[in-house]
Short mmCIF file of C-alpha atoms in Angstrom, two decimals:
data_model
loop_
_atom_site.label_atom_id
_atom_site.label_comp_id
_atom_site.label_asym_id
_atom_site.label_seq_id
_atom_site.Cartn_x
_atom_site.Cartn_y
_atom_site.Cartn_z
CA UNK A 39 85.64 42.45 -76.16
CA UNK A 40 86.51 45.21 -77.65
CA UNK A 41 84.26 48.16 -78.01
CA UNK A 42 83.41 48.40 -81.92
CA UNK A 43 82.48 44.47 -81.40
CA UNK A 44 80.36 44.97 -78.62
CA UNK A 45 78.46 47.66 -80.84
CA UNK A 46 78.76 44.72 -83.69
CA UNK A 47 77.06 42.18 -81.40
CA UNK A 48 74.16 44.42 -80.72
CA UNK A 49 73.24 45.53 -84.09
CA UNK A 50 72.51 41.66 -84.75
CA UNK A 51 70.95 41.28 -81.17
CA UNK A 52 68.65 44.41 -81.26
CA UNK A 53 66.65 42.44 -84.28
CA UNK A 54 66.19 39.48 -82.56
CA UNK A 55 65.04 41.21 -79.47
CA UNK A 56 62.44 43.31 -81.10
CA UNK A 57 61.37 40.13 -82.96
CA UNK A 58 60.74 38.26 -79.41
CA UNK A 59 59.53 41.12 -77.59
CA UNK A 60 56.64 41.69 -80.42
CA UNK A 61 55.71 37.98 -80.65
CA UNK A 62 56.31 37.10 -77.43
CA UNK A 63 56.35 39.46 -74.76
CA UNK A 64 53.96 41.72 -75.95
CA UNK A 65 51.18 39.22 -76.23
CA UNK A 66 51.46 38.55 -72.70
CA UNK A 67 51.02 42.35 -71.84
CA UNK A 68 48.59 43.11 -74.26
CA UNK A 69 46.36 39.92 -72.52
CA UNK A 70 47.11 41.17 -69.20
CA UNK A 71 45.32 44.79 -70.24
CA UNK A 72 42.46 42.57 -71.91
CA UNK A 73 41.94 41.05 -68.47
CA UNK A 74 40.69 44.86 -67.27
CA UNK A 75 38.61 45.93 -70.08
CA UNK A 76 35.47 45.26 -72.46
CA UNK A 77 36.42 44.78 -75.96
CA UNK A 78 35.96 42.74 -79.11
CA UNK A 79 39.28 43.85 -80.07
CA UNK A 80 37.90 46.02 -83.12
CA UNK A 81 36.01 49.02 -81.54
CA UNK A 82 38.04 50.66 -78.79
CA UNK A 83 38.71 48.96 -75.39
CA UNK A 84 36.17 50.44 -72.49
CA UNK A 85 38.37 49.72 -68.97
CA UNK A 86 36.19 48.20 -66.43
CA UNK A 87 38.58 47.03 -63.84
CA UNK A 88 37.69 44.19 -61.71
CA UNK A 89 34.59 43.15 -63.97
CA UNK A 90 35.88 40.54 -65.91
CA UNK A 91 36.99 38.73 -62.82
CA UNK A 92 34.01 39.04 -60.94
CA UNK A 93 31.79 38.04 -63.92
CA UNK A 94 34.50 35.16 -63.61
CA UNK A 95 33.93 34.18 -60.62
CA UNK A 96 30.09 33.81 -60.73
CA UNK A 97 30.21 31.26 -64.09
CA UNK A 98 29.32 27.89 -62.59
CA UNK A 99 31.31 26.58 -65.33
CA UNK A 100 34.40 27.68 -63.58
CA UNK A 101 34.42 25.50 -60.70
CA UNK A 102 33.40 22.62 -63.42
CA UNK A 103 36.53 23.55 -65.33
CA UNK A 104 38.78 23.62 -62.57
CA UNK A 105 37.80 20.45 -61.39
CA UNK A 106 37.82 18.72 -64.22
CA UNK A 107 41.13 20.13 -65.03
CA UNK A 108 42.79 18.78 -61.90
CA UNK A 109 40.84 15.41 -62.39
CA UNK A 110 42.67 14.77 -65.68
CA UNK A 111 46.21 16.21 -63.90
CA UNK A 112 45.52 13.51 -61.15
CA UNK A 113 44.76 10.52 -63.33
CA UNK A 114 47.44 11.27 -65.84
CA UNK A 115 50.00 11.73 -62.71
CA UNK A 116 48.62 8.62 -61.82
CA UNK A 117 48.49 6.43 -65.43
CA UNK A 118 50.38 8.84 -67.41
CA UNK A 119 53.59 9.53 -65.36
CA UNK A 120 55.11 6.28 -63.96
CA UNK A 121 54.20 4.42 -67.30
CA UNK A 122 57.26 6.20 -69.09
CA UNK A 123 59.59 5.10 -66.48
CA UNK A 124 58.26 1.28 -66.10
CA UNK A 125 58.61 1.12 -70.16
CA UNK A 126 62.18 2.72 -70.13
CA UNK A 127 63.56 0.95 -67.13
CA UNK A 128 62.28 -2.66 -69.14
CA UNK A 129 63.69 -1.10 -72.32
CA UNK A 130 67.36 -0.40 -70.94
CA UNK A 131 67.60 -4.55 -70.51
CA UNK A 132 66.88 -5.64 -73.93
CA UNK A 133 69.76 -6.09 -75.71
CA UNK A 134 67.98 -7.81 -79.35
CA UNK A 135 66.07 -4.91 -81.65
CA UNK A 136 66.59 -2.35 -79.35
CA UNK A 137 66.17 0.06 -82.26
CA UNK A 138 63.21 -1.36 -82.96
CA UNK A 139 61.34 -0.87 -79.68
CA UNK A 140 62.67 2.51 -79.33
CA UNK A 141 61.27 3.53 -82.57
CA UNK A 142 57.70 1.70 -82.05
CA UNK A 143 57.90 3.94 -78.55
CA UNK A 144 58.43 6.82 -80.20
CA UNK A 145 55.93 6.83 -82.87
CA UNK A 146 53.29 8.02 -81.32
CA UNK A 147 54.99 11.63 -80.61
CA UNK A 148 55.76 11.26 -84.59
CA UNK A 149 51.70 11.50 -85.64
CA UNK A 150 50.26 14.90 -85.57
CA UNK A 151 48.05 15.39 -82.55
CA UNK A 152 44.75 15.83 -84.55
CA UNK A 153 45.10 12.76 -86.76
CA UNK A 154 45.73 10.38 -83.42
CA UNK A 155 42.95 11.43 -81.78
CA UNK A 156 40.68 10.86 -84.38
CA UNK A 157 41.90 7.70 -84.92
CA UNK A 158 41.26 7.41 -81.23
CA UNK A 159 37.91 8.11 -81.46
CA UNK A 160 37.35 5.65 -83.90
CA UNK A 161 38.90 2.82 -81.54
CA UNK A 162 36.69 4.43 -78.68
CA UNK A 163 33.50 4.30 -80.90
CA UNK A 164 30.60 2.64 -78.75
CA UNK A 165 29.29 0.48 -81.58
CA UNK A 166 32.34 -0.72 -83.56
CA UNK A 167 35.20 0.65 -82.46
CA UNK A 168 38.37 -1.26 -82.15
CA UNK A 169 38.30 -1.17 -78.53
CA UNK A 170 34.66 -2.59 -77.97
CA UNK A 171 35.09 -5.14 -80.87
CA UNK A 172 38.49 -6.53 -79.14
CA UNK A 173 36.44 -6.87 -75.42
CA UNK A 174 33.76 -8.38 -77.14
CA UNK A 175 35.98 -11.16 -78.21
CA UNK A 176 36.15 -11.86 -74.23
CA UNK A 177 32.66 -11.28 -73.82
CA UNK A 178 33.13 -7.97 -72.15
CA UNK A 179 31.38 -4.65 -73.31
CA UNK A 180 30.10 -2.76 -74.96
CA UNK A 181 31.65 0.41 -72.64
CA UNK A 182 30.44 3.81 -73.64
CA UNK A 183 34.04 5.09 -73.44
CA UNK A 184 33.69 8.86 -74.46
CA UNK A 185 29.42 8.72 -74.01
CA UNK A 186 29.82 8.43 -70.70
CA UNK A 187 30.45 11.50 -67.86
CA UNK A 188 32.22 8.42 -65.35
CA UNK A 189 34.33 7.10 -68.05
CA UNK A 190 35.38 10.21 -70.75
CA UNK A 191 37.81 12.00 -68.76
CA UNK A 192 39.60 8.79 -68.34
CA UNK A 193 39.77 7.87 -71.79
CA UNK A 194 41.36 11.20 -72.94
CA UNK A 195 44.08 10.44 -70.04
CA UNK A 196 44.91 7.16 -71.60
CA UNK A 197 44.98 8.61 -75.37
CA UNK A 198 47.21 11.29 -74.17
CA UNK A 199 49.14 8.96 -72.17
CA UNK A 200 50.21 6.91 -75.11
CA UNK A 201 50.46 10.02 -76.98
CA UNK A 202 52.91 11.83 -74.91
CA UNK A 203 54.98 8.98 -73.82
CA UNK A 204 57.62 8.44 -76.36
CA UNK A 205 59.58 11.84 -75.67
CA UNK A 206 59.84 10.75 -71.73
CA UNK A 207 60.71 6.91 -72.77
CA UNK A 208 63.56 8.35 -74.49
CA UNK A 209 65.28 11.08 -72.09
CA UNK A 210 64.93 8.31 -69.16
CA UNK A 211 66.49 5.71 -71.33
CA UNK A 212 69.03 8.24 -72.14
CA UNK A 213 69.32 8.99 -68.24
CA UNK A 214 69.77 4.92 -67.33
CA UNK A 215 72.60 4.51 -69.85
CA UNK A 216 74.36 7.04 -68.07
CA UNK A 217 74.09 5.51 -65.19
CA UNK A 218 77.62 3.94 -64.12
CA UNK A 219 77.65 0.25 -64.77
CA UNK A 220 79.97 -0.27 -61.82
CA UNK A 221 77.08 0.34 -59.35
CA UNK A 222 75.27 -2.04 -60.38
CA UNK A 223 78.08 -5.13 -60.84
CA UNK A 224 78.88 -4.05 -57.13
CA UNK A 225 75.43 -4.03 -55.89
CA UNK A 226 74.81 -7.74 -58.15
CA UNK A 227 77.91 -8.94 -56.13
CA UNK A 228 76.31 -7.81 -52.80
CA UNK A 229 73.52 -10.49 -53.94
CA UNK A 230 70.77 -7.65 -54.35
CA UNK A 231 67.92 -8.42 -56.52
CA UNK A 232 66.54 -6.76 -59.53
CA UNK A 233 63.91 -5.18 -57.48
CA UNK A 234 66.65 -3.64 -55.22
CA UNK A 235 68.62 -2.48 -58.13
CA UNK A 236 66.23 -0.43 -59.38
CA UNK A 237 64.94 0.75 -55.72
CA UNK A 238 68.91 1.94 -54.32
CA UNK A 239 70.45 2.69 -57.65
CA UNK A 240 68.01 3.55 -60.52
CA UNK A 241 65.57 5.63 -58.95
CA UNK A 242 68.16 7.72 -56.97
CA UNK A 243 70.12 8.21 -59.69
CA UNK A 244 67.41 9.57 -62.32
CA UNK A 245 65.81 12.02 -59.19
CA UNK A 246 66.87 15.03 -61.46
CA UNK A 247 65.48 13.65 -64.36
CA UNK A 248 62.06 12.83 -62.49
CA UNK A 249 61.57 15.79 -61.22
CA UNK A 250 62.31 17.61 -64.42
CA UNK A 251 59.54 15.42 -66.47
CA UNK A 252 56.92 15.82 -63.12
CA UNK A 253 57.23 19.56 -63.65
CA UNK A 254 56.69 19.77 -67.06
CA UNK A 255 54.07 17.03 -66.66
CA UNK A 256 52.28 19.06 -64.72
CA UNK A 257 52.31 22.41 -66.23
CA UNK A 258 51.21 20.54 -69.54
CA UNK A 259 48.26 18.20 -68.13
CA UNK A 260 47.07 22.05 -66.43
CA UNK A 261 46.73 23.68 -69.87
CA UNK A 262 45.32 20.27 -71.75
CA UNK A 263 42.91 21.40 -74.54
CA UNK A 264 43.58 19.36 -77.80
CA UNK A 265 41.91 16.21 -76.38
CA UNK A 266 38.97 17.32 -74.73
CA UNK A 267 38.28 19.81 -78.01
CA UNK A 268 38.78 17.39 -81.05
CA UNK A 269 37.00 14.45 -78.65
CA UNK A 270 34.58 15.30 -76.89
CA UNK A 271 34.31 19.12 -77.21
CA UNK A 272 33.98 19.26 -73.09
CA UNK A 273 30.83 16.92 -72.72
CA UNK A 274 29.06 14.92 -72.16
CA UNK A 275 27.40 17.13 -69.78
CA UNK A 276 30.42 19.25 -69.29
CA UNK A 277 32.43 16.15 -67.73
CA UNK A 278 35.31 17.06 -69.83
CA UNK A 279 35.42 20.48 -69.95
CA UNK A 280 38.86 21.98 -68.95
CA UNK A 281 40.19 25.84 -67.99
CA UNK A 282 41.32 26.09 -71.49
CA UNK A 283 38.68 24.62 -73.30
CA UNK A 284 36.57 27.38 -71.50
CA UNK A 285 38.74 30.17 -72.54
CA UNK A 286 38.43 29.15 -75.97
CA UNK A 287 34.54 29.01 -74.98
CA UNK A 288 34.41 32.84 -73.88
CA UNK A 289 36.60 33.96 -76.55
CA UNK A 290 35.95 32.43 -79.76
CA UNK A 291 32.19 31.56 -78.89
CA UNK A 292 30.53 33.85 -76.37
CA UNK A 293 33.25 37.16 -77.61
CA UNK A 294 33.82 37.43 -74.08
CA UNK A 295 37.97 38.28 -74.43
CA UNK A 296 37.93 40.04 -71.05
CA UNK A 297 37.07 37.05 -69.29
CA UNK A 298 39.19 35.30 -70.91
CA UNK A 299 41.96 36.86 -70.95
CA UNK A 300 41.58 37.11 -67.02
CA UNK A 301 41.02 33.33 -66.93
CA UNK A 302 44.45 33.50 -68.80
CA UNK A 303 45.94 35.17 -66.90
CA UNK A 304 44.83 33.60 -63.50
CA UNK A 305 46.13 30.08 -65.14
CA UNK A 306 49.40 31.37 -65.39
CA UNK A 307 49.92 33.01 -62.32
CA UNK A 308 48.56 29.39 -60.40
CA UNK A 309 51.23 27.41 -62.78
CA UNK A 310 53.65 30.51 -61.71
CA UNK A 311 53.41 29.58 -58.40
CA UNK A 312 53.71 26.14 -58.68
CA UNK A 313 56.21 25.93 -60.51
CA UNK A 314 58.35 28.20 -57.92
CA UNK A 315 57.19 26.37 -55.09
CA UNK A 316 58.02 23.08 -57.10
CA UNK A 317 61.48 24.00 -57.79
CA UNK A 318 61.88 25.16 -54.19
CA UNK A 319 60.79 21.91 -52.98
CA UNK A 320 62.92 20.03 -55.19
CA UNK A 321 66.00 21.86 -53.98
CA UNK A 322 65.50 21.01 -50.50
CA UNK A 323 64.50 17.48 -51.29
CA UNK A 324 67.48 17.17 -53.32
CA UNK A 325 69.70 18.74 -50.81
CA UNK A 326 68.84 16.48 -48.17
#
């Protein structure tokens, strides 16, 4: 490259760079200075170091947050994470209106966020919601659903789940297709069983792909707010009240941007970490 079109190529860049670095990166840094001072981001910032954290640190609501927060991680890990590859791994075998399952799968992601979960919330409704109305049919119910501090949490996991699941459906369907046929006539020969199949040849051969979709499973069940907000708004009693859902709390109800912010920024140094000791993991699983 020559150097009048290396000049070329960074007049176009330098827009595009001071484009990202004002609506990206200097969000980020202008948070991270929040995080050390008092401010209601009109009248000028007072610095006050540590404060923020330490006033942090003392809200009981914290530890609530956090462990409600890993609660929902754990049961959608658990509901929301092998459900995708169950579904796809059925999928790949159907051979009649595959089209048509694929699209019914993917619908879900298709619906705005907002709209499903209200129509969620209808279904959960403890006097004639869809949900109650179809148990008591069987002569089961009614279940509080969303009423109840045992039983909320675990309905936003299984909203989200079917929510969320489409996306993951289709890159693991994607990832079995690619998958050479040849393994699997070899192994049939061999006399293995469908079980076995999927055991030697599937799983193995979609680790990549798993551990991809666990990452990013996890990094988005650790900053879940939609749910909890439009259902529930983090009752009852707090039960579903998550680390974002209490940043939005101290900023855009208590005015306390400092502490949030230094929530903020706390959350992303924690999904930081994990995600580097994730990958690092990952390597030396996959390695070996």
């Amino acid at each position: 490259m020559t150097r009048k079109n290396a000049l070329t190529a960074l007049v176009f860049l330098v827009p595009a760079l001071l484009v990202f670095g004002a609506f990206s990166w200097w969000p980020i840094v202008r948070g991270l200075l929040i995080s050390f001072q008092d401010t209601n981001l009109v009248d000028p910032a007072r610095w006050v170091g540590l404060e923020n954290f330490t006033a942090l640190f003392a809200d009981p609501l914290l530890g609530t947050a956090i462990g409600n927060t890993l609660l929902f991680v754990g049961l959608a890990l658990v509901i929301g994470f092998p459900a995708p590859l169950v579904l796809a791994t059925v999928m790949a075998t159907v051979r009649r209106a595959a089209g048509a399952y694929r699209f019914l799968v993917y619908l879900p992601v298709v619906v705005p966020p907002v709209v499903a979960i209200l129509l969620w919330k209808w279904f959960y409704d403890p006097g004639h919601g869809l949900f109650n109305e179809l148990l008591g049919l069987a002569g089961l119910g009614p279940f509080p659903w969303l009423d109840s501090p045992d039983s909320a949490m675990l309905s936003l996991v299984l909203q989200s789940t079917w929510a969320g699941m489409g996306g993951a459906v289709l890159i693991y369907l994607a990832a079995i297709v690619g998958i050479p046929s040849e393994l699997y006539e070899a192994a049939q020969m061999d006399g293995a069983s469908i079980r076995a199949r999927i055991w030697h040849i599937t799983l193995p051969q979609l680790r990549p792909v798993i551990g991809l979709l666990l990452l990013m499973q996890l990094i988005n069940t650790m900053q879940v707010f939609t749910e909890p907000y439009v259902f529930t708004g983090g009752g009852p009693e707090n039960a579903t009240l998550t680390v974002l859902l209490l940043i939005f709390r101290y900023a855009f109800q208590d005015g306390a941007y400092g502490q949030a912010a230094a929530l903020s920024l706390l959350l992303a140094v924690v999904l930081g970490i994990l995600s580097a000791v994730y990958l690092r993991a990952t390597r030396s699983w996959s390695a070996s």
